[in-house]
Amino acid sequence: MSSVGLLIILALYMLILFYIAYWAEKRDHSRWTNNPYIYSLSLAVYCTAWTYYGSIGVAANSGLGYLPIYLGPIIIIPTWMIILKKIIRISRVNKISSIADFISLRYGNDRFLGALVTIVCISGIVPYIALQLKSISDTFHIVTKTESSSNIFYDTTTYACIALALFASYYGTRYVDASEKRRGIVTAVAMESILKLVFFLIIGIYVTYFVFDGFDDIYAKASVLENFDKKNSVGGLTGGINWFFLCILSMFAIFLLPRQFHTSIVENNKETHIRTAMWLFPLYLLLFNIFVFPIAWGGNILFQGKGLNSDTYSLLIPQFFNNNALTVLVFLGGFSAAISMIIVSSIALATMLSNNLLIPYGFVGSLQNKSQEKNNKRIIRSRKIGIFLLIILAYAIYRIFILDYSLVSIGLVSFVVIAQLAPAFFGALFWRRGSNKGAITGILVGFGICCYTLLAPYALGITDSTSLFIQEGPWGIELLKPFQLFGLDYLQPIPHALFWSLFFNVMCFAAVSVSFRGNYRERNYAEMFVDIDKYITNHEDAFVWKGTAYVSDIERVLQRFLGEERTKRALSIFNLKYNIDKNVATADARFIKFAENLLTGHIGTASAKILIASVVKEDEISLPEVLRILEESKENIIINKKLTDTSNELQKISEQLKVANEELVKKDIQKDEFLDTVTHELRTPITAIRAASEILHDDEDVPFEVRKQFLQNIISESDRLNRLIDKILDLEKFETGKQKIYLSRNNIALTVEKTLASVKQLINNKKIQVSFEDAGKEIRAFYDEERIIQVIHNLLSNAIKFSSETNGLISIQITENESNVAVTIHNNGKGIKHEDFEAIFDKFYQSRNQNVKKPIGSGLGLAICKQIIEHHKGAIWAENNVKEGATFVFTLPNYNTTENN
Amino acid sequence: MSSHYPTTTQQKTTKRMKKILIVDDEPNIVMALEYTFKKNNFEVFIARDGKEALEILEKQLPDVIILDVMMPMVDGYATLEEIKKDDRLSHCKVIFLSAKNKEKDIEKGLELGANLYVVKPFSTKKLVEQVHDLIEN
């Protein structure tokens, strides 16, 4: 394979990745880019060239020693549901964009701590990037069968590295707000994760089943090689303890590595994605590791005695069999593994560099005075330059320092350095007493020990035991031997360094935190971190701050970074959330925190604090006071919740009361109307009686006929009055359920006839025709005859009153079905309007419009009929099925309604 | 009906007989009113509801109209509104007669332009006096 050819393939590959990143950026919120699988696969950036090549090297040389790095994460992942969720919540709420922000915010939003964490990360990760570049270079040379040139300008990897740096710096800084999601990069990384796994599996299958005849075959051939058994055991107690420490190391790494923090926390869109990651990621790790053993020992078998670099067996084997395509494929897999690590790490580091070193210690002051565009350009530019420089620095380190070490050893050194953040990091989540001074002391001490026991020996190239320094310690002090500090001699260098550095780190962290209490700001954040679940909905409430601040001042600062429109929008959201009048001029603690959060994404927590602090005046506040306020706010949150619940309940009850009240008001009005009409009705006959009586009393000369007439009026009006009172009482009894009806089987046709007879005179007076075809029949129904006579009488009276004057006709029909009997009474003449069909059965029916209309008859008749019929479990209604006139129908049951059917 | 009722012949020649229109749908009340006013030398016209009343008013110009409120078809209020629209009837005095005695009803009646509102049950003697008072002014 020629260099140029391989470069072209690489270029094509990069182009495809570029396109995927670009395409993913365009697709907003689509399920393709926002799903849990992309998230989970992006976490596989954990597996770098180290996994791809280095594991094989370790497996070939020291057996199962490659496993702990993957066991650690697998063991700790079950805790993700609690721990990772907590970290994600804290980060989301505070707009944290890196681990430096996280730690520095927790310990009082201190810029020094942020800077320290940044330096630790850079020291740890840049060598790691260097080793990725080394792997790319080495494998490139193997595939193209060229030598690496000592002149960097002739070395192709130089140019590949520059191209990579440009790509990363362009794509990593699309957004100024570092806490915004980078869909493009994440999708590209997820794609690469799939590719590297697939290619690795392909080479694994190739070696196992094509070069050899399966796992058994490899095992059989390998077991005859020397040291096979020794290499493939854990190695006794010492080996076990080494394994233990390596597991711990990788457990920490999965949380603390900047690239892991970035993909698992900063780029997380939804907490529920964690659930998918919790099974997908371990599965990925397991799949990756299936074929490490076969490839390693396959290589050992094939190349025994040749002294080749076992890291690269996966390339050498297919090359040995002249399988060019497969070789290139393997190379591309390793290349993917390397560049995804490089890109994500350099972005994460550059964000830290800019937000925690350059801006807070550099140009934060000048950001205050410039416009939004200038500021954002500057920030982006600083990040771009950061990414570019870091990658170039890593390349330089690779050329100068790491020419000879194995991938694994550099990787592990990197892990140990990062692990120095563990006490402060996990303390941040669980230990309220952890203080700023404690964290700084711990990290400094741990890092110092790291340097002494690892970084210095490696950098100086004196890791082998021939060096005097290693053998006898500095100035001959045996206890200070870098690889056997204080006499601890049964650990390998890496676990050894880890042990001592963490030991002193934790001791100092705990001791200093306990002895020197943090200030109130630290305590505040301690509460907000450890109890994030309590504060999550209104986390601004949990921020304690006292002093004078004006909204307009803070607004101005915000506009320098967010621009006018976004600032306005953010403010209105804030005001809505806390129900604050937008005209309030002073800013409270919540607003301060809110504003700090908005700036954090752009310039980091420390710089945000500095900027906001520069425009407000904070009062001193003692620690006891802070604790008191926090207690209060905790109580407030509980009370608030209770209040909200109670208020919701009250709302419900108040709704119910309103409905009930409306009912009562309606009933009240109805009662008033009823009373009105009743008194009017009662007064009418009284008026006639009184007038007639007065005349008879005052006038002596009333003629005999007239006097008789008047006396007759008095009698009939008195009767009328009496009947009316009866009807009212009747109705009242029906309505209150006090009325008794006596049901029995009767002949309805006969009842109708009886009633007809009683109104015969009225019918004849008006010369009305009556048609009753069912007269004489026997039709049984179940009713109280007296009451039903009352009903029929009422209906007939109405019919008589309203039938046509000239040729009045009343017709009555009876029909039956299985359960009841229906009586229909129709009169020609005046009909009933459709809209009045129901209203006429109301007491003292009044029609819909406002004009006061006189009710039909007394107005009570139909109301009483309705009550009577309904008490019989029947129904009564009006119809208009004939062209002119009115039709009334009522039904009665034909079965015994008192018996239970 | 009017043939049953006596009239004093002296008053016939000296003054013009006052005319009164009684509008009420209760026949017994109408009977009492009719007797009373004929006894007091009024020419009595009778209508049973607003519609009939308006028909009579097209031909006659009574001095007083006694108007019941609760009537079928066209009630007293509507009738009064119609009367008020007619310029010919501008000098007719209108007396509302109603069992509705609430303040708001009385106010409504007077606002519509009635000259008097009399609540049922009423005294016939008093009513005659009130009518005379109204006419004399």
mmCIF file of C-alpha atoms in Angstrom, chain A residues 452-600:
data_model
loop_
_atom_site.group_PDB
_atom_site.id
_atom_site.type_symbol
_atom_site.label_atom_id
_atom_site.label_comp_id
_atom_site.label_asym_id
_atom_site.label_seq_id
_atom_site.Cartn_x
_atom_site.Cartn_y
_atom_site.Cartn_z
ATOM 1 C CA TYR A 452 7.491 12.253 41.345
ATOM 2 C CA THR A 453 6.513 8.650 41.010
ATOM 3 C CA LEU A 454 5.415 8.625 37.396
ATOM 4 C CA LEU A 455 5.707 11.651 35.203
ATOM 5 C CA ALA A 456 9.277 12.495 36.009
ATOM 6 C CA PRO A 457 10.657 8.987 35.592
ATOM 7 C CA TYR A 458 8.797 8.566 32.307
ATOM 8 C CA ALA A 459 9.744 11.947 31.005
ATOM 9 C CA LEU A 460 13.349 11.466 31.897
ATOM 10 C CA GLY A 461 13.329 8.103 30.273
ATOM 11 C CA ILE A 462 14.416 6.310 33.355
ATOM 12 C CA THR A 463 11.762 3.776 33.878
ATOM 13 C CA ASP A 464 13.959 0.805 33.697
ATOM 14 C CA SER A 465 15.654 -0.400 36.763
ATOM 15 C CA THR A 466 19.163 0.387 35.542
ATOM 16 C CA SER A 467 18.829 3.965 36.606
ATOM 17 C CA LEU A 468 20.428 4.872 39.893
ATOM 18 C CA PHE A 469 17.603 7.121 40.760
ATOM 19 C CA ILE A 470 15.220 4.236 40.554
ATOM 20 C CA GLN A 471 17.470 1.799 42.362
ATOM 21 C CA GLU A 472 18.485 3.840 45.327
ATOM 22 C CA GLY A 473 16.295 6.858 45.493
ATOM 23 C CA PRO A 474 17.324 10.546 45.429
ATOM 24 C CA TRP A 475 20.512 11.182 47.264
ATOM 25 C CA GLY A 476 20.403 7.529 48.281
ATOM 26 C CA ILE A 477 17.309 7.852 50.440
ATOM 27 C CA GLU A 478 15.791 4.426 50.080
ATOM 28 C CA LEU A 479 12.383 5.407 51.382
ATOM 29 C CA LEU A 480 11.957 7.863 48.585
ATOM 30 C CA LYS A 481 12.541 5.504 45.748
ATOM 31 C CA PRO A 482 10.101 6.654 43.093
ATOM 32 C CA PHE A 483 8.758 3.199 42.398
ATOM 33 C CA GLN A 484 8.904 1.983 45.967
ATOM 34 C CA LEU A 485 7.892 4.878 48.084
ATOM 35 C CA PHE A 486 8.110 4.318 51.784
ATOM 36 C CA GLY A 487 9.069 0.764 51.239
ATOM 37 C CA LEU A 488 5.985 -0.392 49.461
ATOM 38 C CA ASP A 489 7.483 -2.830 47.035
ATOM 39 C CA TYR A 490 4.982 -5.303 45.866
ATOM 40 C CA LEU A 491 3.075 -3.007 43.571
ATOM 41 C CA GLN A 492 3.941 -2.272 40.005
ATOM 42 C CA PRO A 493 4.763 1.349 39.258
ATOM 43 C CA ILE A 494 1.288 2.329 38.168
ATOM 44 C CA PRO A 495 -0.741 0.942 41.059
ATOM 45 C CA HIS A 496 2.030 2.065 43.354
ATOM 46 C CA ALA A 497 1.773 5.646 42.177
ATOM 47 C CA LEU A 498 -1.977 5.489 42.325
ATOM 48 C CA PHE A 499 -1.939 4.220 45.854
ATOM 49 C CA TRP A 500 0.353 6.845 47.295
ATOM 50 C CA SER A 501 -0.989 9.767 45.376
ATOM 51 C CA LEU A 502 -4.581 9.011 46.263
ATOM 52 C CA PHE A 503 -3.702 8.185 49.825
ATOM 53 C CA PHE A 504 -2.123 11.558 50.446
ATOM 54 C CA ASN A 505 -4.682 13.304 48.283
ATOM 55 C CA VAL A 506 -7.605 11.995 50.314
ATOM 56 C CA MET A 507 -5.832 12.580 53.625
ATOM 57 C CA CYS A 508 -5.053 16.180 52.841
ATOM 58 C CA PHE A 509 -8.469 16.828 51.366
ATOM 59 C CA ALA A 510 -10.241 15.450 54.431
ATOM 60 C CA ALA A 511 -7.898 16.939 57.004
ATOM 61 C CA VAL A 512 -7.829 20.428 55.516
ATOM 62 C CA SER A 513 -11.565 20.471 54.869
ATOM 63 C CA VAL A 514 -12.292 19.522 58.438
ATOM 64 C CA SER A 515 -9.799 21.938 59.948
ATOM 65 C CA PHE A 516 -10.543 24.958 57.808
ATOM 66 C CA ARG A 517 -14.207 25.406 57.210
ATOM 67 C CA GLY A 518 -15.154 26.723 53.872
ATOM 68 C CA ASN A 519 -16.697 30.130 53.423
ATOM 69 C CA TYR A 520 -20.397 30.602 53.047
ATOM 70 C CA ARG A 521 -20.277 30.484 49.266
ATOM 71 C CA GLU A 522 -18.778 26.994 49.369
ATOM 72 C CA ARG A 523 -21.332 25.901 51.876
ATOM 73 C CA ASN A 524 -24.090 27.198 49.663
ATOM 74 C CA TYR A 525 -22.859 25.271 46.668
ATOM 75 C CA ALA A 526 -22.249 22.236 48.853
ATOM 76 C CA GLU A 527 -25.943 22.204 49.677
ATOM 77 C CA MET A 528 -26.927 22.799 46.091
ATOM 78 C CA PHE A 529 -24.763 19.938 44.851
ATOM 79 C CA VAL A 530 -25.383 17.317 47.481
ATOM 80 C CA ASP A 531 -29.108 17.996 47.657
ATOM 81 C CA ILE A 532 -29.644 18.716 43.984
ATOM 82 C CA ASP A 533 -32.848 16.731 43.866
ATOM 83 C CA LYS A 534 -34.433 18.985 46.431
ATOM 84 C CA TYR A 535 -33.517 22.162 44.658
ATOM 85 C CA ILE A 536 -33.791 21.109 41.079
ATOM 86 C CA THR A 537 -37.034 22.818 40.153
ATOM 87 C CA ASN A 538 -36.192 26.199 41.583
ATOM 88 C CA HIS A 539 -32.484 25.949 42.006
ATOM 89 C CA GLU A 540 -32.096 29.687 41.853
ATOM 90 C CA ASP A 541 -33.925 29.773 45.163
ATOM 91 C CA ALA A 542 -31.150 27.794 46.793
ATOM 92 C CA PHE A 543 -28.508 30.371 46.027
ATOM 93 C CA VAL A 544 -27.745 32.573 49.008
ATOM 94 C CA TRP A 545 -26.671 36.106 48.343
ATOM 95 C CA LYS A 546 -27.162 39.404 50.070
ATOM 96 C CA GLY A 547 -26.382 42.842 48.792
ATOM 97 C CA THR A 548 -27.375 45.547 46.370
ATOM 98 C CA ALA A 549 -27.833 44.786 42.747
ATOM 99 C CA TYR A 550 -29.714 46.387 39.918
ATOM 100 C CA VAL A 551 -31.344 44.534 37.121
ATOM 101 C CA SER A 552 -30.256 47.065 34.524
ATOM 102 C CA ASP A 553 -26.569 46.671 35.399
ATOM 103 C CA ILE A 554 -26.728 42.944 35.116
ATOM 104 C CA GLU A 555 -28.751 43.209 31.933
ATOM 105 C CA ARG A 556 -26.002 45.222 30.345
ATOM 106 C CA VAL A 557 -23.428 42.584 31.158
ATOM 107 C CA LEU A 558 -25.643 39.845 29.792
ATOM 108 C CA GLN A 559 -26.149 41.722 26.568
ATOM 109 C CA ARG A 560 -22.410 41.704 25.971
ATOM 110 C CA PHE A 561 -22.601 37.966 25.474
ATOM 111 C CA LEU A 562 -26.133 36.999 24.666
ATOM 112 C CA GLY A 563 -27.193 39.975 22.663
ATOM 113 C CA GLU A 564 -30.238 42.111 23.286
ATOM 114 C CA GLU A 565 -32.930 39.752 22.144
ATOM 115 C CA ARG A 566 -31.793 36.664 23.979
ATOM 116 C CA THR A 567 -31.251 38.700 27.115
ATOM 117 C CA LYS A 568 -34.774 40.068 26.933
ATOM 118 C CA ARG A 569 -36.214 36.636 26.371
ATOM 119 C CA ALA A 570 -34.236 35.148 29.239
ATOM 120 C CA LEU A 571 -35.402 37.917 31.557
ATOM 121 C CA SER A 572 -39.037 37.446 30.720
ATOM 122 C CA ILE A 573 -38.721 33.705 31.294
ATOM 123 C CA PHE A 574 -37.160 34.433 34.671
ATOM 124 C CA ASN A 575 -39.895 36.882 35.628
ATOM 125 C CA LEU A 576 -42.588 34.421 34.607
ATOM 126 C CA LYS A 577 -40.977 31.605 36.537
ATOM 127 C CA TYR A 578 -40.810 33.506 39.807
ATOM 128 C CA ASN A 579 -43.821 35.715 39.223
ATOM 129 C CA ILE A 580 -41.855 38.926 39.408
ATOM 130 C CA ASP A 581 -43.010 42.225 38.038
ATOM 131 C CA LYS A 582 -40.751 43.194 35.194
ATOM 132 C CA ASN A 583 -40.539 46.736 36.471
ATOM 133 C CA VAL A 584 -38.761 45.806 39.658
ATOM 134 C CA ALA A 585 -35.394 47.529 39.543
ATOM 135 C CA THR A 586 -33.457 45.636 42.176
ATOM 136 C CA ALA A 587 -32.135 42.157 41.655
ATOM 137 C CA ASP A 588 -32.305 39.452 44.284
ATOM 138 C CA ALA A 589 -30.197 36.346 44.896
ATOM 139 C CA ARG A 590 -32.174 34.287 42.433
ATOM 140 C CA PHE A 591 -31.528 36.758 39.681
ATOM 141 C CA ILE A 592 -27.816 36.830 40.427
ATOM 142 C CA LYS A 593 -27.621 33.060 40.135
ATOM 143 C CA PHE A 594 -29.737 33.093 37.025
ATOM 144 C CA ALA A 595 -27.497 35.654 35.372
ATOM 145 C CA GLU A 596 -24.361 33.763 36.382
ATOM 146 C CA ASN A 597 -25.804 30.634 34.844
ATOM 147 C CA LEU A 598 -26.484 32.374 31.567
ATOM 148 C CA LEU A 599 -22.889 33.520 31.298
ATOM 149 C CA THR A 600 -21.351 30.261 32.421
#
